[in-house]
């Protein structure tokens, strides 16, 4: 093996222009050395040219050529003459030699070897050159990945078997990422967690003597962007508001590099359709709350999910698909209601408690809580003042002491049948309180209310807008005379139903 110094090479460099039609009898009698391989040290860009000695006798020296023009008439420059005739390898660096217009890591370089006899004749093997590989690397955007390409290894009487794509990691270890067939000259490398990366190509081939050889290309390096997909997207809260809007909170991994998301919906756990595309930065994803106005329908089960996309609009992460938190209420008896609910399984920690709320006459108050069961019996008793509609909402609280999430169901209602009965007589001086007042007996009445009392001349002597405030048989702080009086009752229930009653009531005195 010969290590050529730049100053020696410079002195030995001469320009050769050799015609392939050269017919000298000397050229035909000198057997040329066979090039075994040419290669580049990917770490130093040092070039290796290896050859087998000439089989001819009386060889004085071996000449190493740099082929600078391979079109038509082959043109070459001498790199060095090496005395003797042996199997050998020449090592040199192109950046210290004027003979090379390009460096070994810039373009493919071709080399040939000839033998010169002691009587001045020589072989002509310029067409039997070998060419180094040159590797390039680039970053692709869609998809986000690296593309490595290389020029083919070219060698006289050489059969290339395969190419190895080798990465040098941050510990200087060489890792074969892939082996590709000889007809392939590019490949795709996915991005990983490393920003700075280095690669080279190694050709595996059989030389002219049947020996398996390798040739390495230049090293390429690149600082590539590191894109991190979200490791999780979780549904953390599912709420239906009192106005039937849907609110879903998603918790997204803040380590992600991507900002494109899409809320999707399906009624079959398949065939999802887009509801909205959103761009979310890191300050908006933990959590992100999606609101769909008037999105709740009691007759349809819908599933919702959030999908993350990369810069090429490929799906990279998806939340679990969840239905809404639903509540139902039904009447078991006049005084008992059955409330059931179905909370989707979104919390790995489980549910700490369910709080049950009753809504009547625009008032909301908690009537119970429980841990496991999803059924509650509400006994309204004899409180008929609660109105013609009794509604319920369920609140689920996550089983964690660290800022638990809360989900709230839809509002489920029971419509009650109103009852309204007016007395036909009162005794203002009776010892029984119920007999002294003119007001209706009612059940499940709520809304606007007007009761008016008139004397026999049509003069209004009493009016009340409070169903609990009846007429006590007086007018201007004095009892009226016994006899018949007219009443008018007008009620508008909260559901819009109107009740109008007209009748007479008799006022009597005495037991």
C-alpha positions as CSV (number, residue, x, y, z in Angstrom):
1,X,0.0,0.0,0.0
2,X,1.4,3.4,-1.0
3,X,0.5,6.7,0.7
4,X,1.2,9.4,-1.8
5,X,2.3,12.8,-0.7
6,X,1.0,15.9,-2.5
7,X,4.5,17.3,-3.4
8,X,5.6,14.0,-4.9
9,X,2.4,13.7,-6.9
10,X,2.6,17.2,-8.3
11,X,6.0,16.5,-9.7
12,X,4.9,13.3,-11.4
13,X,1.7,14.6,-12.9
14,X,1.6,14.6,-16.7
15,X,-1.1,15.0,-19.2
16,X,-2.0,11.9,-21.2
17,X,-4.2,11.8,-24.3
18,X,-4.5,8.3,-25.5
19,X,-6.6,7.1,-28.5
20,X,-8.4,3.8,-28.1
21,X,-7.4,3.0,-31.7
22,X,-3.7,2.8,-30.6
23,X,-2.4,-0.2,-32.5
24,X,1.1,-0.5,-31.2
25,X,2.3,-4.1,-31.0
26,X,3.8,-3.2,-27.6
27,X,0.3,-2.3,-26.1
28,X,-1.0,-5.6,-27.2
29,X,1.8,-7.5,-25.5
30,X,1.5,-5.9,-22.0
31,X,-1.3,-7.2,-19.9
32,X,-2.8,-4.3,-17.9
33,X,-3.2,-4.5,-14.1
34,X,-6.8,-5.1,-13.1
35,X,-8.4,-2.6,-10.9
36,X,-10.0,-4.3,-7.9
37,X,-11.8,-1.4,-6.4
38,X,-11.8,2.4,-5.8
39,X,-13.3,3.8,-2.6
40,X,-13.6,6.9,-0.5
41,X,-13.0,7.0,3.2
42,X,-16.2,8.7,4.3
43,X,-14.6,10.2,7.4
44,X,-11.5,11.8,5.8
45,X,-12.4,11.8,2.0
46,X,-9.2,9.9,1.4
47,X,-9.3,8.0,-1.9
48,X,-8.2,4.3,-2.3
49,X,-7.3,2.7,-5.6
50,X,-6.5,-1.0,-5.4
51,X,-5.3,-3.2,-8.3
52,X,-4.0,-6.6,-9.2
53,X,-0.5,-6.7,-10.7
54,X,0.1,-7.2,-14.4
55,X,0.7,-10.8,-15.5
56,X,3.3,-9.6,-18.0
57,X,7.1,-9.9,-17.3
58,X,9.7,-7.2,-17.0
59,X,7.3,-4.5,-15.7
60,X,9.2,-1.4,-14.6
61,X,6.4,0.6,-13.0
62,X,2.7,0.9,-12.6
63,X,1.0,4.2,-13.5
64,X,-2.2,5.4,-11.8
65,X,-4.5,7.6,-14.0
66,X,-7.2,10.1,-13.1
67,X,-9.8,9.9,-15.9
68,X,-11.2,13.4,-16.4
69,X,-13.1,12.8,-19.7
70,X,-14.9,9.6,-20.4
71,X,-16.7,10.7,-23.5
72,X,-15.3,9.7,-26.9
73,X,-11.6,9.8,-26.7
74,X,-10.7,8.9,-23.1
75,X,-8.5,11.6,-21.5
76,X,-6.5,11.1,-18.3
77,X,-3.9,12.7,-16.1
78,X,-1.2,10.8,-14.3
79,X,-1.4,10.7,-10.6
80,X,1.7,8.8,-9.8
81,X,4.1,6.1,-11.1
82,X,4.9,3.3,-8.7
83,X,8.0,1.3,-9.2
84,X,7.7,-2.5,-9.6
85,X,4.7,-4.8,-10.3
86,X,2.7,-6.0,-7.3
87,X,-0.8,-6.1,-6.0
88,X,-1.2,-2.8,-4.3
89,X,-3.4,0.0,-3.0
90,X,-2.8,3.7,-3.4
91,X,-4.1,6.1,-0.8
92,X,-4.3,9.9,-1.5
93,X,-6.2,13.0,-0.8
94,X,-7.6,15.1,-3.6
95,X,-7.6,18.4,-1.8
96,X,-3.8,18.6,-1.8
97,X,-3.3,17.8,-5.5
98,X,-3.7,20.2,-8.4
99,X,-4.5,17.4,-10.8
100,X,-8.0,17.2,-9.3
101,X,-10.5,20.0,-10.2
102,X,-13.0,18.6,-7.7
103,X,-12.8,17.0,-4.3
104,X,-13.6,13.4,-3.6
105,X,-16.8,14.3,-1.8
106,X,-18.1,16.6,-4.6
107,X,-18.4,14.4,-7.7
108,X,-17.7,10.8,-8.8
109,X,-14.0,10.3,-9.7
110,X,-12.7,7.7,-12.2
111,X,-9.4,5.9,-12.1
112,X,-7.4,3.4,-14.2
113,X,-4.1,1.6,-13.9
114,X,-1.5,0.8,-16.6
115,X,1.7,-1.2,-16.6
116,X,5.0,0.0,-18.3
117,X,7.7,-2.5,-19.3
118,X,11.4,-1.9,-19.0
119,X,11.7,-1.6,-22.8
120,X,9.1,1.3,-22.8
121,X,6.0,-0.5,-24.0
122,X,2.8,-0.2,-21.9
123,X,-0.7,-1.5,-21.5
124,X,-3.7,0.6,-22.6
125,X,-6.5,0.2,-20.0
126,X,-8.1,3.6,-19.8
127,X,-11.5,2.2,-20.7
128,X,-11.1,-0.3,-17.8
129,X,-11.6,2.4,-15.2
130,X,-13.5,2.3,-11.9
131,X,-15.6,5.2,-10.6
132,X,-16.3,6.3,-7.0
133,X,-19.8,6.9,-5.8
134,X,-21.1,10.3,-4.9
135,X,-23.9,10.6,-2.3
136,X,-26.4,13.5,-1.9
137,X,-29.0,14.0,0.8
138,X,-32.0,16.3,1.1
139,X,-35.1,16.9,3.2
140,X,-38.5,16.3,1.9
141,X,-41.5,18.1,3.3
142,X,-44.4,15.9,2.5
143,X,-44.0,13.5,4.0
144,X,-41.4,14.8,6.3
145,X,-38.4,12.5,5.6
146,X,-34.9,12.4,4.2
147,X,-34.0,11.3,0.7
148,X,-30.6,9.9,0.0
149,X,-29.4,9.4,-3.6
150,X,-26.1,8.2,-5.0
151,X,-24.3,7.6,-8.3
152,X,-23.8,4.0,-9.2
153,X,-20.5,2.3,-8.6
154,X,-18.9,1.8,-12.1
155,X,-16.2,-0.8,-12.7
156,X,-14.8,-2.7,-15.6
157,X,-15.8,-6.4,-15.4
158,X,-17.6,-5.7,-12.1
159,X,-21.0,-7.0,-11.0
160,X,-22.6,-4.9,-8.3
161,X,-24.6,-7.0,-5.9
162,X,-26.2,-4.4,-3.6
163,X,-25.9,-1.1,-1.9
164,X,-25.9,-0.6,1.9
165,X,-27.2,2.6,3.4
166,X,-25.2,3.2,6.5
167,X,-25.8,5.8,9.3
168,X,-23.1,6.9,11.7
169,X,-24.8,7.7,14.9
170,X,-23.7,10.0,17.7
171,X,-21.5,7.3,19.2
172,X,-19.7,6.9,15.9
173,X,-21.2,3.4,15.4
174,X,-22.0,2.4,11.9
175,X,-25.6,1.1,11.5
176,X,-26.8,-0.5,8.3
177,X,-30.3,1.0,7.8
178,X,-31.1,-0.8,4.6
179,X,-29.7,-3.0,1.8
180,X,-31.1,-2.3,-1.6
181,X,-30.6,-4.0,-5.0
182,X,-28.0,-2.8,-7.5
183,X,-30.5,-1.1,-9.8
184,X,-31.6,1.3,-7.0
185,X,-29.9,4.7,-6.5
186,X,-32.1,6.4,-3.9
187,X,-34.0,5.6,-0.8
188,X,-36.1,7.3,1.9
189,X,-35.0,7.6,5.5
190,X,-37.6,8.5,8.1
191,X,-36.9,11.2,10.6
192,X,-36.2,10.3,14.2
193,X,-35.4,12.0,17.4
194,X,-31.9,13.0,16.3
195,X,-31.5,16.3,14.6
196,X,-27.9,16.0,13.2
197,X,-27.4,12.8,11.2
198,X,-24.6,11.3,8.9
199,X,-24.8,8.7,6.2
200,X,-22.8,7.1,3.5
201,X,-23.3,4.3,0.9
202,X,-21.3,1.1,0.6
203,X,-21.4,-0.9,-2.7
204,X,-20.9,-4.6,-2.5
205,X,-19.7,-6.2,-5.7
206,X,-17.6,-8.9,-7.3
207,X,-14.4,-7.7,-9.0
208,X,-12.8,-9.0,-12.2
209,X,-11.0,-11.8,-10.3
210,X,-14.2,-13.0,-8.7
211,X,-13.4,-11.6,-5.2
212,X,-16.2,-9.8,-3.2
213,X,-15.2,-6.2,-2.6
214,X,-16.8,-3.1,-1.1
215,X,-16.5,0.6,-2.0
216,X,-17.7,3.4,0.1
217,X,-19.0,6.8,-0.9
218,X,-18.4,10.2,0.6
219,X,-20.2,11.1,3.9
220,X,-23.2,13.3,3.8
221,X,-24.6,15.0,6.8
222,X,-27.8,17.0,7.5
223,X,-29.5,18.9,10.3
224,X,-33.1,17.9,9.9
225,X,-36.1,19.2,11.6
226,X,-37.4,17.0,14.5
227,X,-41.2,16.6,14.3
228,X,-42.9,15.1,17.3
229,X,-46.3,13.6,16.9
230,X,-48.6,13.9,19.9
231,X,-48.3,10.8,22.1
232,X,-51.9,11.1,23.2
233,X,-55.1,12.9,22.6
234,X,-57.7,12.3,25.3
235,X,-61.3,13.3,25.8
236,X,-61.5,14.7,29.3
237,X,-65.0,16.2,29.5
238,X,-68.3,15.8,27.7
239,X,-71.0,18.3,28.6
240,X,-74.4,19.3,27.1
241,X,-75.4,22.8,28.2
242,X,-78.9,23.9,29.2
243,X,-79.4,25.3,25.7
244,X,-78.4,21.9,24.1
245,X,-75.0,23.0,23.0
246,X,-72.2,20.4,23.1
247,X,-68.9,21.1,24.9
248,X,-66.1,18.6,24.6
249,X,-62.7,19.1,26.2
250,X,-59.6,17.4,24.7
251,X,-56.3,17.1,26.4
252,X,-53.4,17.0,23.8
253,X,-49.7,16.2,24.3
254,X,-48.0,19.5,24.5
255,X,-44.7,18.0,23.2
256,X,-46.2,17.8,19.7
257,X,-44.7,19.9,16.9
258,X,-47.9,19.9,14.9
259,X,-50.8,22.4,15.0
260,X,-53.5,20.9,12.6
261,X,-56.5,19.2,14.1
262,X,-60.0,18.2,13.0
263,X,-63.1,17.5,15.1
264,X,-65.1,14.6,13.5
265,X,-68.4,13.0,14.2
266,X,-70.1,9.8,13.3
267,X,-73.4,8.0,14.2
268,X,-71.9,4.5,13.6
269,X,-68.4,4.5,15.0
270,X,-67.3,4.6,11.4
271,X,-67.5,6.9,8.4
272,X,-66.5,10.0,10.4
273,X,-67.3,13.4,8.8
274,X,-65.5,16.7,9.5
275,X,-67.2,19.2,11.9
276,X,-64.4,21.7,12.0
277,X,-60.7,22.2,11.2
278,X,-58.7,24.0,13.8
279,X,-55.1,25.4,14.2
280,X,-53.9,25.1,17.8
281,X,-50.6,26.2,19.3
282,X,-49.1,24.8,22.5
283,X,-51.1,27.3,24.7
284,X,-54.4,26.1,23.3
285,X,-54.2,22.3,23.5
286,X,-54.3,21.5,27.2
287,X,-57.2,21.5,27.1
288,X,-58.9,22.4,23.9
289,X,-62.7,22.9,24.2
290,X,-64.9,22.3,21.2
291,X,-68.4,23.8,21.2
292,X,-71.2,22.8,18.9
293,X,-74.2,25.1,19.2
294,X,-77.5,23.2,19.4
295,X,-75.6,20.0,18.8
296,X,-77.6,17.7,21.2
297,X,-80.4,15.6,19.8
298,X,-82.1,13.2,22.2
299,X,-83.1,10.8,19.4
300,X,-79.6,10.2,17.8
301,X,-76.5,8.8,19.3
302,X,-73.4,10.5,17.9
303,X,-69.7,9.8,18.5
304,X,-67.0,12.5,18.5
305,X,-63.2,12.4,18.2
306,X,-60.3,14.7,17.6
307,X,-57.7,13.9,14.9
308,X,-54.2,15.4,14.6
309,X,-52.5,15.9,11.2
310,X,-48.9,16.4,10.2
311,X,-47.8,19.1,7.8
312,X,-48.7,16.9,4.8
313,X,-52.3,16.4,6.1
314,X,-51.6,12.8,7.1
315,X,-53.4,11.6,10.2
316,X,-50.9,11.0,13.0
317,X,-53.0,10.7,16.2
318,X,-56.6,10.2,17.2
319,X,-58.5,10.5,20.4
320,X,-60.9,7.9,21.6
321,X,-64.3,8.0,20.1
322,X,-67.0,9.0,22.6
323,X,-70.7,9.5,22.7
324,X,-72.3,12.2,24.7
325,X,-73.2,12.0,28.4
326,X,-76.9,11.3,28.3
327,X,-79.7,11.4,30.9
328,X,-83.3,10.1,30.7
329,X,-86.2,10.7,33.1
330,X,-89.6,9.0,33.2
331,X,-92.7,9.0,35.5
332,X,-93.1,5.9,37.6
333,X,-96.0,7.4,39.6
334,X,-97.5,10.8,40.2
335,X,-94.9,11.4,42.9
336,X,-91.9,9.3,41.8
337,X,-89.6,9.8,38.8
338,X,-86.9,7.4,37.5
339,X,-83.7,9.1,36.4
340,X,-81.1,7.1,34.4
341,X,-77.9,8.2,32.7
342,X,-75.0,6.9,30.6
343,X,-71.6,8.4,31.2
344,X,-68.9,7.4,28.5
345,X,-65.8,5.8,29.9
346,X,-63.3,8.6,29.3
347,X,-61.4,8.7,32.6
348,X,-58.9,6.0,33.5
349,X,-59.2,7.1,37.2
350,X,-62.9,6.4,37.2
351,X,-65.7,8.5,38.6
352,X,-65.7,9.9,42.1
353,X,-69.4,10.7,42.3
354,X,-72.5,11.5,40.4
355,X,-74.5,14.6,41.5
356,X,-78.2,14.6,40.6
357,X,-79.9,18.0,40.1
358,X,-83.7,18.7,39.8
359,X,-84.8,21.7,37.9
360,X,-88.3,23.1,38.6
361,X,-89.8,26.6,38.1
362,X,-86.4,27.8,36.9
363,X,-84.8,26.7,40.2
364,X,-81.9,24.2,40.2
365,X,-80.9,22.3,43.3
366,X,-79.1,19.1,44.1
367,X,-81.3,16.3,45.3
368,X,-78.7,13.5,45.7
369,X,-75.3,12.0,44.9
370,X,-74.0,8.4,44.4
371,X,-70.9,6.7,43.4
372,X,-71.6,3.7,41.2
373,X,-75.2,3.3,40.2
374,X,-76.6,5.1,37.2
375,X,-80.2,5.1,38.3
376,X,-81.9,7.4,40.8
377,X,-85.5,7.5,42.1
378,X,-86.8,11.0,42.8
379,X,-89.7,11.1,45.2
380,X,-91.3,14.5,44.8
381,X,-93.9,13.7,47.5
382,X,-96.9,16.0,47.8
383,X,-95.1,19.1,46.7
384,X,-97.4,19.9,43.8
385,X,-96.0,23.4,43.5
386,X,-93.1,22.2,41.5
387,X,-94.8,22.9,38.2
388,X,-95.9,21.1,35.1
389,X,-92.3,20.1,34.1
390,X,-89.7,18.5,36.3
391,X,-86.2,18.3,34.8
392,X,-83.0,16.6,35.7
393,X,-79.2,17.0,35.0
394,X,-76.4,14.7,36.1
395,X,-72.9,15.9,37.0
396,X,-70.0,13.4,36.9
397,X,-66.8,14.2,38.7
398,X,-63.4,12.6,37.8
399,X,-61.9,10.5,40.6
400,X,-58.8,12.6,41.2
401,X,-57.8,15.1,43.8
402,X,-55.8,17.1,41.3
403,X,-58.2,19.5,39.5
404,X,-60.8,16.9,38.5
405,X,-62.6,17.3,35.2
406,X,-66.4,17.5,35.3
407,X,-68.9,16.3,32.7
408,X,-72.6,17.3,32.6
409,X,-75.4,15.5,31.0
410,X,-78.2,16.8,28.9
411,X,-81.4,18.0,30.6
412,X,-84.1,15.3,30.8
413,X,-87.7,16.3,31.7
414,X,-90.9,14.7,32.9
415,X,-94.1,16.5,31.8
416,X,-96.7,16.5,34.6
417,X,-100.5,16.7,34.0
418,X,-101.8,19.8,35.7
419,X,-104.7,19.7,38.1
420,X,-106.9,22.7,39.0
421,X,-110.1,22.7,41.1
422,X,-111.9,25.8,42.3
423,X,-114.2,25.7,45.4
424,X,-117.9,26.5,45.0
425,X,-118.3,28.1,48.4
426,X,-116.4,29.7,51.3
427,X,-117.2,30.5,54.9
428,X,-115.0,33.4,55.9
429,X,-115.6,32.8,59.6
430,X,-115.2,29.0,59.6
431,X,-113.0,27.4,62.2
432,X,-111.5,25.3,59.4
433,X,-108.8,27.3,57.5
434,X,-109.3,25.7,54.2
435,X,-113.0,26.7,54.2
436,X,-112.2,30.4,54.8
437,X,-110.2,31.1,51.6
438,X,-111.2,31.0,47.9
439,X,-108.3,29.7,46.0
440,X,-107.8,26.7,43.7
441,X,-106.6,23.3,44.7
442,X,-103.9,22.5,42.2
443,X,-101.1,20.3,41.2
444,X,-98.1,20.8,38.8
445,X,-99.0,24.4,38.0
446,X,-96.3,26.9,37.2
447,X,-96.5,30.0,35.1
448,X,-98.5,33.3,35.1
449,X,-101.7,33.4,37.2
450,X,-104.6,35.8,37.7
451,X,-107.6,35.2,39.9
452,X,-110.4,37.9,39.9
453,X,-113.6,38.1,42.0
454,X,-116.6,40.2,40.9
455,X,-119.8,41.1,42.8
456,X,-123.3,40.8,41.3
457,X,-122.9,44.2,39.7
458,X,-119.7,43.2,37.9
459,X,-117.5,45.3,40.1
460,X,-114.1,43.7,40.6
461,X,-113.5,43.3,44.4
462,X,-110.4,41.1,44.4
463,X,-107.4,40.2,42.2
464,X,-104.4,38.0,42.9
465,X,-101.3,37.0,40.9
466,X,-100.2,34.5,43.4
467,X,-101.8,31.1,43.3
468,X,-101.2,30.8,47.1
469,X,-103.0,34.1,47.9
470,X,-106.7,33.5,47.8
471,X,-109.8,35.7,48.5
472,X,-110.9,35.7,52.2
473,X,-114.4,37.1,51.6
474,X,-113.6,40.7,52.3
475,X,-113.7,43.9,50.3
476,X,-112.1,47.1,51.6
477,X,-111.3,45.3,54.8
478,X,-114.9,44.3,55.5
479,X,-116.7,41.1,55.0
480,X,-118.9,41.1,51.9
481,X,-122.6,40.2,52.2
482,X,-123.6,36.5,51.9
483,X,-124.5,35.5,48.4
484,X,-123.2,34.5,45.0
485,X,-120.0,36.1,43.4
486,X,-118.3,35.5,40.1
487,X,-114.7,34.5,39.5
488,X,-112.4,34.5,36.5
489,X,-109.2,32.4,36.5
490,X,-106.5,32.8,33.9
491,X,-103.3,30.7,33.9
492,X,-100.6,30.4,31.3
493,X,-98.3,27.4,32.0
494,X,-94.6,27.4,31.3
495,X,-95.2,25.1,28.4
496,X,-97.6,27.6,26.8
497,X,-100.8,25.9,27.7
498,X,-103.6,28.4,28.7
499,X,-106.2,27.7,31.4
500,X,-109.3,29.9,31.6
501,X,-112.0,29.2,34.2
502,X,-115.2,31.2,34.9
503,X,-117.7,30.3,37.6
504,X,-119.5,31.4,40.7
505,X,-118.7,31.0,44.4
506,X,-121.1,31.3,47.3
507,X,-120.2,33.2,50.4
508,X,-121.9,31.9,53.6
509,X,-121.4,32.7,57.2
510,X,-121.9,30.6,60.3
511,X,-121.0,27.0,61.1
